[in-house]
Coordinates of C-alpha atoms in Angstrom, one line a residue:
Chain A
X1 CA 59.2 -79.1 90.1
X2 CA 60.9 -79.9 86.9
X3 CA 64.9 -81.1 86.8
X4 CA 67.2 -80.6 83.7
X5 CA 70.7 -81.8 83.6
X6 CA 73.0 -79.8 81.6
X7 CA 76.6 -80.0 81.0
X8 CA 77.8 -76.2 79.8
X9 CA 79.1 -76.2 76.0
X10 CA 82.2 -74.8 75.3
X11 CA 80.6 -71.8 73.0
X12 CA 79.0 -71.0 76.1
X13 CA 81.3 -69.5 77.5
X14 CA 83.3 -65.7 76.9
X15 CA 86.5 -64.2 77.1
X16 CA 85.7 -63.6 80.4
X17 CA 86.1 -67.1 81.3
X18 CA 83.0 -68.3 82.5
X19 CA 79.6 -68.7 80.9
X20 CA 78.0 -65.9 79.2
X21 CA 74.9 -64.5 80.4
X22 CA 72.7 -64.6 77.4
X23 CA 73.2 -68.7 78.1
X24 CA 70.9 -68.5 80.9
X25 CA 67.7 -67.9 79.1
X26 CA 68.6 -70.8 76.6
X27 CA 68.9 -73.4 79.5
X28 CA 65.4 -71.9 80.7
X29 CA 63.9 -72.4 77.4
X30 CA 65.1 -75.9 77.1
X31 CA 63.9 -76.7 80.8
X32 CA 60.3 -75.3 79.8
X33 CA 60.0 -78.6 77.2
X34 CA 57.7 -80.0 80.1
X35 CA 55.5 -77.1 80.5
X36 CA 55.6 -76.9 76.4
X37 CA 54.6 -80.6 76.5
X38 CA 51.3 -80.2 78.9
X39 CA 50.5 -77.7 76.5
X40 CA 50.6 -79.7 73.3
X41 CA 50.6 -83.0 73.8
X42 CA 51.9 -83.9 70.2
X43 CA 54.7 -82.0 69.4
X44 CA 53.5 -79.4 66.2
X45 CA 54.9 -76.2 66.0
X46 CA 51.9 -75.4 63.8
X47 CA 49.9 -75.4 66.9
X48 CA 52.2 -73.9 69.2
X49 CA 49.9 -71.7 71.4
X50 CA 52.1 -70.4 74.0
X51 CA 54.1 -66.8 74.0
X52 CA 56.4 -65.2 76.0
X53 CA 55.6 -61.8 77.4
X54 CA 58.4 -60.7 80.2
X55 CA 61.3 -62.6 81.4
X56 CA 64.2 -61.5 84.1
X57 CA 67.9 -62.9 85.4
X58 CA 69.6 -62.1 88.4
X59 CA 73.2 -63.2 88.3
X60 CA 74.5 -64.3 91.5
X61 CA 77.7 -66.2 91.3
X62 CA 79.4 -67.2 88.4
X63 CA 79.2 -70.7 86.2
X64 CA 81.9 -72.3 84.6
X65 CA 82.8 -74.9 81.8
X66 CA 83.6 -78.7 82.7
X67 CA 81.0 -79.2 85.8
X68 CA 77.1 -79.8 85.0
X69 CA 74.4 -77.5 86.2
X70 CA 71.1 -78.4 87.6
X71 CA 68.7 -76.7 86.0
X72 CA 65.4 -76.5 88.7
X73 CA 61.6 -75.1 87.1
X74 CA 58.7 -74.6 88.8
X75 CA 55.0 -72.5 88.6
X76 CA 55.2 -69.7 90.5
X77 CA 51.7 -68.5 89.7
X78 CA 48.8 -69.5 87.5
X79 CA 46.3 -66.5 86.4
X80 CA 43.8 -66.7 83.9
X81 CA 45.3 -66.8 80.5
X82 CA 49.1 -66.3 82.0
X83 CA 51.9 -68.4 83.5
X84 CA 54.4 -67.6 85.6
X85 CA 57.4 -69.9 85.8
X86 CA 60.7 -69.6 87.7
X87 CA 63.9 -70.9 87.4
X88 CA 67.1 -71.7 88.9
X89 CA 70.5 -72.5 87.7
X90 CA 72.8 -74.9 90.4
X91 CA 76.8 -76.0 89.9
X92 CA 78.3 -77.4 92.8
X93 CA 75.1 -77.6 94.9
X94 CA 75.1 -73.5 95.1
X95 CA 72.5 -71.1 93.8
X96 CA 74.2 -69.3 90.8
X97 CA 71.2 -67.7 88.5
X98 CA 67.9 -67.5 89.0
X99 CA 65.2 -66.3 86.7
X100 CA 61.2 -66.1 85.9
X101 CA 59.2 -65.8 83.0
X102 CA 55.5 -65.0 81.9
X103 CA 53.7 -67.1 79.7
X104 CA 50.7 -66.4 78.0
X105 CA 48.4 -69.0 76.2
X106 CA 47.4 -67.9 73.0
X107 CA 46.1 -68.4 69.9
X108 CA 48.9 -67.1 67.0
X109 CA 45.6 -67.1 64.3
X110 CA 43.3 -64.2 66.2
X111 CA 46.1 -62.7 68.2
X112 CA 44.6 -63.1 71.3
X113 CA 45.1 -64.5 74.9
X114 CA 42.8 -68.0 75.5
X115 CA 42.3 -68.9 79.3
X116 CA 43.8 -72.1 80.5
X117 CA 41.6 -74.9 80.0
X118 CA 40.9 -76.6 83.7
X119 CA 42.7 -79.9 82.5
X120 CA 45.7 -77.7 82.0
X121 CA 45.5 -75.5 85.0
X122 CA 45.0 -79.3 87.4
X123 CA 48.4 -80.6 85.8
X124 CA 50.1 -77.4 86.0
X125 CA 49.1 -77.0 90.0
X126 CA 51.3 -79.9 90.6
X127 CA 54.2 -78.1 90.0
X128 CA 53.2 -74.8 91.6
X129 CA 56.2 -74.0 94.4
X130 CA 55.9 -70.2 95.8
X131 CA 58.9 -70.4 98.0
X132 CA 62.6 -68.6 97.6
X133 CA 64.9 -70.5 95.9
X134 CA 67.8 -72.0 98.4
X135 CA 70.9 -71.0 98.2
X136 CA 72.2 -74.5 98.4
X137 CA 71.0 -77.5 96.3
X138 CA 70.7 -80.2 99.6
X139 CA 68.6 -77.6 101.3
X140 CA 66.3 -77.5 98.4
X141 CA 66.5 -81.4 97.8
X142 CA 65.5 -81.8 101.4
X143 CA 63.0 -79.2 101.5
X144 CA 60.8 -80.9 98.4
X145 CA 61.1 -84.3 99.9
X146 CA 60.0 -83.3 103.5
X147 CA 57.1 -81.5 101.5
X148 CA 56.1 -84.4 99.8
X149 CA 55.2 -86.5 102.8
Chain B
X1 CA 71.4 -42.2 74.2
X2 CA 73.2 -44.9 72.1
X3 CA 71.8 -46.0 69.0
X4 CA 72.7 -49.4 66.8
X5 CA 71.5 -50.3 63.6
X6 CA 71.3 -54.4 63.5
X7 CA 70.2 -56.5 60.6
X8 CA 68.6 -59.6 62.4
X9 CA 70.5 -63.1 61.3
X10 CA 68.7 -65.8 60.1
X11 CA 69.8 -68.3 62.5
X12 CA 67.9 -65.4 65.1
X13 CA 64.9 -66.7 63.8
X14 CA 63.3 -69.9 65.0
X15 CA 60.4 -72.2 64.1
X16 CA 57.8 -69.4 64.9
X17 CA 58.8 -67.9 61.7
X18 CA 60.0 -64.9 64.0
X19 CA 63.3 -63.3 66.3
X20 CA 63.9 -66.2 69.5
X21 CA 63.4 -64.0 72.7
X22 CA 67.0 -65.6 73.3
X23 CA 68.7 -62.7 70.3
X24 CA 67.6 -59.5 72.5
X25 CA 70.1 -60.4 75.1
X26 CA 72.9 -60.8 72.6
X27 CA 71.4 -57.5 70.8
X28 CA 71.7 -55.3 73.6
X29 CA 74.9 -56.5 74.6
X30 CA 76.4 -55.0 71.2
X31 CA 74.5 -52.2 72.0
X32 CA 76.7 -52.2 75.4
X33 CA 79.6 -51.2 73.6
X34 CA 80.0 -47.7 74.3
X35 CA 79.3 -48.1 77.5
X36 CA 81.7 -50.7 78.0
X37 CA 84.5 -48.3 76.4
X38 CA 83.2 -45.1 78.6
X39 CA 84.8 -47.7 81.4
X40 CA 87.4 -49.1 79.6
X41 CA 88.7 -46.9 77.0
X42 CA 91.7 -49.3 75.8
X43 CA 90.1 -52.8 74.8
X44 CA 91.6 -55.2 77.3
X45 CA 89.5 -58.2 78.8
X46 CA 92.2 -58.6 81.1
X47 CA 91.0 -55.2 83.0
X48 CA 87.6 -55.8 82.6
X49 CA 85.5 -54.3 85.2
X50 CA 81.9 -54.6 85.0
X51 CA 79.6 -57.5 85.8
X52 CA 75.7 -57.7 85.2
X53 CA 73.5 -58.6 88.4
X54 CA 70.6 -58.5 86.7
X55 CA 67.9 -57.9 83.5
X56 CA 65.3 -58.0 82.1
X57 CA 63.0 -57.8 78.9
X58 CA 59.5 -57.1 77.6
X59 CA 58.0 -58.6 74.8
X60 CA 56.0 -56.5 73.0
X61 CA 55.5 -57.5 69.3
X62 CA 57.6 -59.9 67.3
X63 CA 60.2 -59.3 65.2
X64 CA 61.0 -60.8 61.4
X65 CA 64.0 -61.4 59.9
X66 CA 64.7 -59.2 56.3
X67 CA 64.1 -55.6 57.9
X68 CA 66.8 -53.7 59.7
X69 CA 65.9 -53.3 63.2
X70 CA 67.5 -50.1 65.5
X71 CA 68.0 -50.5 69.0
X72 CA 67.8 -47.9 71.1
X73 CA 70.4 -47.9 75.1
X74 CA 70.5 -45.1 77.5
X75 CA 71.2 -44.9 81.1
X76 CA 68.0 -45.1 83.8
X77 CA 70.0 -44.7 86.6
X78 CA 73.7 -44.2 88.4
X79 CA 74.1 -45.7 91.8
X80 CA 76.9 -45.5 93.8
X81 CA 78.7 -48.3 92.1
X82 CA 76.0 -49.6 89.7
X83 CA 74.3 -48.5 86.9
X84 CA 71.0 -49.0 85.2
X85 CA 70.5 -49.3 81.5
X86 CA 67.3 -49.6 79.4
X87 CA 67.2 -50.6 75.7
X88 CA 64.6 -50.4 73.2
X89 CA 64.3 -52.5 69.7
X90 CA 61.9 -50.7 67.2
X91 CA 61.9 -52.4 63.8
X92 CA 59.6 -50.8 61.2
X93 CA 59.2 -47.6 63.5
X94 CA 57.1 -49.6 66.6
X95 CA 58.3 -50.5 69.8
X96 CA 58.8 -54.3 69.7
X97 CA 60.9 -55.1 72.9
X98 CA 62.3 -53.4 76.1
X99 CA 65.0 -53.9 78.9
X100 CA 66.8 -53.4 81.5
X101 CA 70.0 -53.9 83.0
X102 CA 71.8 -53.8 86.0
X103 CA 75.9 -53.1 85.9
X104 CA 78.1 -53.5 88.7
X105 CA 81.5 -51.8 88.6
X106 CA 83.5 -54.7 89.6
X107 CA 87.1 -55.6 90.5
X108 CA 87.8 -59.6 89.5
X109 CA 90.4 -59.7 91.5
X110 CA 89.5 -58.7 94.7
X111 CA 85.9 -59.8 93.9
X112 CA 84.2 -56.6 95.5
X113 CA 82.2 -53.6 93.6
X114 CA 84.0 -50.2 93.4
X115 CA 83.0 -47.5 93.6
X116 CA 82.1 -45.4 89.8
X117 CA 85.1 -42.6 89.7
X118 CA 83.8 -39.1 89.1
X119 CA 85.3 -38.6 85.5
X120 CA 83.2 -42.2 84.4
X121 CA 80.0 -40.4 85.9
X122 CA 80.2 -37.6 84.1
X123 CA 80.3 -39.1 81.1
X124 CA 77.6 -41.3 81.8
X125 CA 75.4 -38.7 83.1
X126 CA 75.6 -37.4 79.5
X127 CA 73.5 -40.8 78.1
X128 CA 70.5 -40.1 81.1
X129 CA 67.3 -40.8 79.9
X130 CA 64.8 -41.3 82.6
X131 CA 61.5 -41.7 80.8
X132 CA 59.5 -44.3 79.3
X133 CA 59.9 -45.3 75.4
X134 CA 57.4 -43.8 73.1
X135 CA 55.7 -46.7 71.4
X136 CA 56.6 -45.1 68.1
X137 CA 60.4 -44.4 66.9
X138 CA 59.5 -40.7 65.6
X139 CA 57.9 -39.9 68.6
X140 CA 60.8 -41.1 70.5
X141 CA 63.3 -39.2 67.7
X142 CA 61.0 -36.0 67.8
X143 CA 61.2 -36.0 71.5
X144 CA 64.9 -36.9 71.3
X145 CA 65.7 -33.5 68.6
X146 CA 63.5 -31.2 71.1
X147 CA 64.9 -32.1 74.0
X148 CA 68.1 -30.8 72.7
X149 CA 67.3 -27.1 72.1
Chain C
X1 CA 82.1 -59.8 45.9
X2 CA 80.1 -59.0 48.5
X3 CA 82.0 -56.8 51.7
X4 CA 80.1 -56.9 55.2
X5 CA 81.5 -55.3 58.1
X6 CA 80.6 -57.0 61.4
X7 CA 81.9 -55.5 65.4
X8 CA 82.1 -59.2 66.9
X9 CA 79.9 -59.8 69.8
X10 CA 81.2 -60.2 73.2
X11 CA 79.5 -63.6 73.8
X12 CA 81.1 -64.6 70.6
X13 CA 84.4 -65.1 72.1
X14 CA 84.8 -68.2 74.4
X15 CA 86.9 -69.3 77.6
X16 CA 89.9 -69.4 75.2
X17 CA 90.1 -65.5 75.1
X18 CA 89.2 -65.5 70.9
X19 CA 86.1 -65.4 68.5
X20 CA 85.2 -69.3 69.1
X21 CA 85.0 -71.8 65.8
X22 CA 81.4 -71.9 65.6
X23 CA 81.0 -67.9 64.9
X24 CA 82.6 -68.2 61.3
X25 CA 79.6 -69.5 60.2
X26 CA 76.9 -67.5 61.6
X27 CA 79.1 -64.5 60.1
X28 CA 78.7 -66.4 56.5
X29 CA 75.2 -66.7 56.7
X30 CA 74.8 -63.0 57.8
X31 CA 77.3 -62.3 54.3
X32 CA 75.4 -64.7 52.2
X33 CA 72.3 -61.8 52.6
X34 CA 72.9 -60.5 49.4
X35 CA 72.6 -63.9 47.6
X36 CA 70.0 -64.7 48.8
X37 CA 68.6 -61.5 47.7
X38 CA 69.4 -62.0 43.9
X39 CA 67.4 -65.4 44.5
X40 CA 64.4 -63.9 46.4
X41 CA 63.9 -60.4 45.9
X42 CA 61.0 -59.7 47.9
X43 CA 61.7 -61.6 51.3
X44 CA 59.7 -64.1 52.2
X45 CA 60.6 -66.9 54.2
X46 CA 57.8 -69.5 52.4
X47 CA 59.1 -68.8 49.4
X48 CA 62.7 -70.0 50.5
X49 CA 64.5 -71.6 47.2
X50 CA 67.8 -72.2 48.6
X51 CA 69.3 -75.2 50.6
X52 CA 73.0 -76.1 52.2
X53 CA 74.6 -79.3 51.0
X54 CA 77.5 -78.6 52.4
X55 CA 80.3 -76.1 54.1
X56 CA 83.7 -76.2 55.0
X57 CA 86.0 -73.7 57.5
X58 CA 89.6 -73.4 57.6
X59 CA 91.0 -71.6 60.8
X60 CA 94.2 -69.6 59.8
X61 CA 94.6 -67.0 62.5
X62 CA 92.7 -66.5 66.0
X63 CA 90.1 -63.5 65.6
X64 CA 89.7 -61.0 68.4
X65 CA 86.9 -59.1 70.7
X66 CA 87.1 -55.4 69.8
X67 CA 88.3 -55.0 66.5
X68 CA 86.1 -55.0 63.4
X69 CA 86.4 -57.6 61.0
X70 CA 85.6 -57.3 57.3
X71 CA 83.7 -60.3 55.7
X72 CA 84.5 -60.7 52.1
X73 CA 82.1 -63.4 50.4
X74 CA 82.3 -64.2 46.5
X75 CA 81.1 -67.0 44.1
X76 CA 83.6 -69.5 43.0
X77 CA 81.3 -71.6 40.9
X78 CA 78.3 -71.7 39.1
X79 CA 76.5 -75.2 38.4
X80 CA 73.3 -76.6 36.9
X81 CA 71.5 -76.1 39.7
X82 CA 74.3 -75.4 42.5
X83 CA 76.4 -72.5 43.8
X84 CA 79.2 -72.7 45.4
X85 CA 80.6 -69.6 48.0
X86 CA 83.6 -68.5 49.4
X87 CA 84.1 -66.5 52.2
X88 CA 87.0 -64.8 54.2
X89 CA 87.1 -62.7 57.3
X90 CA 90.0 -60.5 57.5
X91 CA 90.9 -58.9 60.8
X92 CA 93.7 -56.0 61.3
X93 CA 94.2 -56.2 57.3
X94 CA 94.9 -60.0 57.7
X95 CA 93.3 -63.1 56.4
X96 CA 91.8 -65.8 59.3
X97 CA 89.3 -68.0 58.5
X98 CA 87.9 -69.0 55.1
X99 CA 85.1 -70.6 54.1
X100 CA 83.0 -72.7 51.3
X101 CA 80.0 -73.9 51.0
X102 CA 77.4 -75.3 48.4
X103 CA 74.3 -73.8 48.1
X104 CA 71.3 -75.4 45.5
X105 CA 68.5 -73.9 44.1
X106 CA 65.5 -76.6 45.7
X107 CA 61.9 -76.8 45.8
X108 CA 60.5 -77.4 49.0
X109 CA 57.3 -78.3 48.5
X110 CA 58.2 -81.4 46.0
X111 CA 61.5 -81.6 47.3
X112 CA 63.6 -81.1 44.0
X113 CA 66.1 -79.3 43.3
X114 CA 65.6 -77.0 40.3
X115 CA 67.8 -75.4 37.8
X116 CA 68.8 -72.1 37.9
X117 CA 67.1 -70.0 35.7
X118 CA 69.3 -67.4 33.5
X119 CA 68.4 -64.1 34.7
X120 CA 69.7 -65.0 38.1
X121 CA 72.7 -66.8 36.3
X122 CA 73.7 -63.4 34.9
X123 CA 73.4 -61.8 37.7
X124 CA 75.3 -64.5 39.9
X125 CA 77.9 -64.1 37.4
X126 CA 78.8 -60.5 38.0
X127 CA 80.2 -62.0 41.2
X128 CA 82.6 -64.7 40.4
X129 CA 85.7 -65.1 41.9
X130 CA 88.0 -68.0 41.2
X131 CA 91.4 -67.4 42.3
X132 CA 92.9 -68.1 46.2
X133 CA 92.5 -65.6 48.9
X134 CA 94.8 -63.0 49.4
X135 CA 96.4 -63.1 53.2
X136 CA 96.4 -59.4 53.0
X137 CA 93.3 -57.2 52.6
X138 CA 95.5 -54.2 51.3
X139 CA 96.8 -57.1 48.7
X140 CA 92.9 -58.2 47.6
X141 CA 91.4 -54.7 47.1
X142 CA 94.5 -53.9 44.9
X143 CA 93.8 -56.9 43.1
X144 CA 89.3 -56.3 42.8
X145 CA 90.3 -52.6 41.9
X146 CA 93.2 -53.8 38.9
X147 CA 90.7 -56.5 37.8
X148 CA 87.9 -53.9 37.2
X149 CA 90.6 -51.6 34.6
Chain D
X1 CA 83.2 -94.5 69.1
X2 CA 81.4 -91.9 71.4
X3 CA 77.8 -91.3 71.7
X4 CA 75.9 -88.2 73.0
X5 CA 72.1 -88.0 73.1
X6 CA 71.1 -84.3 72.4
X7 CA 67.2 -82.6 73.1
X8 CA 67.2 -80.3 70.0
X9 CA 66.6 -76.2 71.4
X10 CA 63.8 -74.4 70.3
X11 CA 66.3 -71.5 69.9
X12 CA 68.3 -74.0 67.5
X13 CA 65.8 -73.8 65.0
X14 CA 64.9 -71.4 62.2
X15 CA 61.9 -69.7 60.2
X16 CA 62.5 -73.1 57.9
X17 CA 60.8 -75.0 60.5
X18 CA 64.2 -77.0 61.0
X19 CA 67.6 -76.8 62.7
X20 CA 69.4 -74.3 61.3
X21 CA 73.0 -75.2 59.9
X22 CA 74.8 -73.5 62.2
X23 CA 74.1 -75.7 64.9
X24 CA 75.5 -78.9 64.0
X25 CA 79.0 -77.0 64.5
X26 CA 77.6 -76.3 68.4
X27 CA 76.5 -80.1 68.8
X28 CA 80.0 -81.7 67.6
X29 CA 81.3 -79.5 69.6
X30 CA 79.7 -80.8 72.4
X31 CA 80.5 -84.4 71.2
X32 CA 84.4 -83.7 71.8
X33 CA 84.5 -83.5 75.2
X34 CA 85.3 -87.2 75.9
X35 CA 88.9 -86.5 73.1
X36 CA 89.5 -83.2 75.4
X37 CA 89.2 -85.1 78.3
X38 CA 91.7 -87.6 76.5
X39 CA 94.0 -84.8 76.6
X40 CA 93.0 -82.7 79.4
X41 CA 92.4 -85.1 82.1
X42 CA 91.6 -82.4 84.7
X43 CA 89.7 -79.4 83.2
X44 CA 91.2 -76.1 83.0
X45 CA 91.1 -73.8 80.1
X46 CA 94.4 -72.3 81.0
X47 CA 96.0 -75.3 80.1
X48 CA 93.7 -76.2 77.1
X49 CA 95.9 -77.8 74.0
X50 CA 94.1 -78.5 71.1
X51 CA 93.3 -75.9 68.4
X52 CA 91.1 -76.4 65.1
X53 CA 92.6 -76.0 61.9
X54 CA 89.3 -77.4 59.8
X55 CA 86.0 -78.7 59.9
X56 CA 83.4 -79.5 57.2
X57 CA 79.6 -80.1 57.0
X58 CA 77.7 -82.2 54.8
X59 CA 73.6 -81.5 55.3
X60 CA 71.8 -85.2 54.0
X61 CA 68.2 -84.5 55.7
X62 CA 66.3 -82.0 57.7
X63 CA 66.9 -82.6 61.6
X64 CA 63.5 -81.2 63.7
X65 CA 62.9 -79.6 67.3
X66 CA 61.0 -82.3 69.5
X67 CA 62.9 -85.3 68.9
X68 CA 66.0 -86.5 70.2
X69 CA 69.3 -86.7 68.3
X70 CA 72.1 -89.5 68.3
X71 CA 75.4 -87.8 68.0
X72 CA 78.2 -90.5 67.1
X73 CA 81.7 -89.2 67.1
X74 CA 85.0 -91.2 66.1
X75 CA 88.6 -90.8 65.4
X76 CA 89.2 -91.5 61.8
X77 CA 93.2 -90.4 61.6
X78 CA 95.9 -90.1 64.3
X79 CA 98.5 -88.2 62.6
X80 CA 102.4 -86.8 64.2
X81 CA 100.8 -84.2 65.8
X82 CA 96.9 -83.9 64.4
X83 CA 94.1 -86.1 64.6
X84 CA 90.9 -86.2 62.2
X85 CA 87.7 -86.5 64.1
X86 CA 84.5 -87.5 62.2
X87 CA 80.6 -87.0 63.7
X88 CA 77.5 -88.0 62.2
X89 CA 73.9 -86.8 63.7
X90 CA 71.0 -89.3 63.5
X91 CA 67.9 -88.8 64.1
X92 CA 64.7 -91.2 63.8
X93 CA 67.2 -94.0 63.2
X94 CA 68.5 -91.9 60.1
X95 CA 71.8 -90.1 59.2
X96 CA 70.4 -86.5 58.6
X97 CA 74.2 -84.3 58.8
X98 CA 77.8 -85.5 59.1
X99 CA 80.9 -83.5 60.2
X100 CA 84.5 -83.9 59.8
X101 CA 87.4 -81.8 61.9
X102 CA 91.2 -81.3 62.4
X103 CA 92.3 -80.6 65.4
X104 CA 95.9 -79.6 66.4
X105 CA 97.5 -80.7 69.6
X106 CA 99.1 -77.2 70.1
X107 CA 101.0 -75.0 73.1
X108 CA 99.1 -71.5 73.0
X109 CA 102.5 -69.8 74.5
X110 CA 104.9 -71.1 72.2
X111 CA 102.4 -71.3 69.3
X112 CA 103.7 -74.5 68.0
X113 CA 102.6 -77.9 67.2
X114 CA 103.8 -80.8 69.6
X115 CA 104.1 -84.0 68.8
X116 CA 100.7 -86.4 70.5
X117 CA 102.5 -88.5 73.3
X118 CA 102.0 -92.2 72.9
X119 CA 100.0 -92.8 76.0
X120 CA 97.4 -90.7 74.6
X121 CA 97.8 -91.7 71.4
X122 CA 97.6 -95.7 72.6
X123 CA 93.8 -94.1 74.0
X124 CA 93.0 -92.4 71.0
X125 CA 93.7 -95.4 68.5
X126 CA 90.6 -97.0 70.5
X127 CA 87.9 -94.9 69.0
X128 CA 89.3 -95.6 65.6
X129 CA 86.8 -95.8 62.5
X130 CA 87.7 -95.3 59.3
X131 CA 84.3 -96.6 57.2
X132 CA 81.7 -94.5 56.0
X133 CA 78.6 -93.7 57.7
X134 CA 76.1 -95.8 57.9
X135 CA 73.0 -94.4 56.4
X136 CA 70.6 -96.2 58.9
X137 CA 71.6 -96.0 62.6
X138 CA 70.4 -99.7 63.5
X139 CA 73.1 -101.0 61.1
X140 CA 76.0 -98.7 62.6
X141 CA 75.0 -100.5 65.6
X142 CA 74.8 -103.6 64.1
X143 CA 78.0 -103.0 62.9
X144 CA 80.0 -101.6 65.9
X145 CA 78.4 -104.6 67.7
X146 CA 79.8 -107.7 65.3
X147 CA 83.1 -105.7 65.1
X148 CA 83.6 -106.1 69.0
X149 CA 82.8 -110.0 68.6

């Protein structure tokens, strides 16, 4: 499982006080720099060879300015040429947003899906967690340590 | 059905050369609008009264910068005090992305969904659309025209 | 002078209730459209000829969620191989943020910048403005509409 | 002088293969929230109390996704009631974009200017620096470390 600290930008937020939805999927993207990095090594855009195909939010409690967040990323399945990741966004140890994404590898020249290379897939197993997400931060903290011995 | 004509920014673009999945979040939001005045007539965040629980979005072909792009919101569904919405982006005529959203008519204050009053759902029963998008933008305004008479 | 009408976006406001500082800009970038038109007729982003050296905001008067705002952009000067803009967004018929910035005509393959040829010149010139903003819209388009007697 | 080490966003670039303009704004932004804190000790919007009147942008070199960036931030005037802030990104060791920015210490209910109180203006006159940038970040450090001796 992957851990981002973020502390909430100002912009981030709306009228209505707290932080705008459409925030959520730019925190995910910056916590999938790992997953981008097993990928391609060297950093290159001009070999990028991963691209999004389906992502989703659910909204559960509200996030506010002046606190950081715990952004948590893990596999949630491996297929053939496709990814699936998920996500979840903590402030004050409590669940607030969760999300997932599907990833395919691909090549941007011929337009078509590549399967993962085993060398990817082995890395990327590490990090595969098919559980729900806890509603509190400890629990989860506890819960990947306990699994780890 | 709602329909929004949006020229794509260039800061929408990023170093793919093509729209960041991040912008069809903030696209369909704009394209919220007149659902957002069907529940609040006079412009007021104070009263606001919806909240979003959850979406979601397919990626179907990329998008480019320089060519107008028209999105495309109805309604999929009207729960007792939610509301389902699906949107469309078609830029040169194709399908590029979908999604879906869930609303919650919502009281801040008390922090509980209400129930949608009957004069709201009226409205919104107006904007029902409960099929899938046609992969081409005639199709869809050809179906739209006939359906109509 | 260019006129572009933008509905500000709902995650455009921030915490503070108003249109937050950093959404001026994207707005002048969305106005500047036309110019970069008159420099690259047929769009194509490898063919980009224009850079930023430089911009500058001035914050007059808060800007709102739910009322259009009208975008005026103009060229104040014309140099050897720079350009410099100005920009204004008017909301309810008043003036609230201006903006400059300094645009130059660059190669960026050999990483020069490059005179501007004269056609463009010409054309550039149809559009120069050099006197202040008016703090009234009503007061500015008197003023284009007399200056074009 | 503050310091704030920022993971460029994919989002956060362009179809120019480098970070667009608009972002810099976002990052200083960012880079305030030690001065807010100055004059917010505990944080809550409701009682926010500075307002922008200005800021400015000068663009030196390309900054690139898959790096990190140094973001430096001092206080380069102190005056009755406004303060000058100045910012200046580095990356690979060199000054690539620097920012300038008035803020006023403001009441949002009486809309007036107030007067900075000398205990925060005693904290304030700490993170005074009033030379130009250094071009090369090892001798800003250089610097910053002699003038401490």
């Amino acid at each position: 499982m992957f851990t981002e600290l973020i502390r909430p930008r100002f912009l981030e937020t709306d009228a209505l006080g707290h932080i705008n939805n459409n925030t959520y999927g730019v925190w995910f993207e910056s916590a999938r720099d790992p997953i981008f990095h097993i990928f391609m090594p060297k950093v290159d855009v001009k070999k990028w060879n991963l691209v999004m195909a389906h992502s989703s939010f659910d909204f559960l409690k509200e996030v506010f300015w002046g606190k950081e967040v715990i952004v948590k990323t893990a596999i949630s399945k491996i297929g053939n040429s496709s990814l699936e990741l998920c996500h979840a966004v903590y402030q004050d140890g409590k669940l607030c947003t969760t999300g997932k994404c599907v990833l395919i590898h691909y090549n941007f020249e011929t337009k078509e899906s590549i399967r993962i290379p085993d060398n990817i897939r082995e890395e990327l197993e590490k990090h595969l967690f098919t559980i729900s997400w806890f509603t509190s931060l400890n629990e989860l903290e506890e819960y990947i340590k306990s699994s780890k011995n």
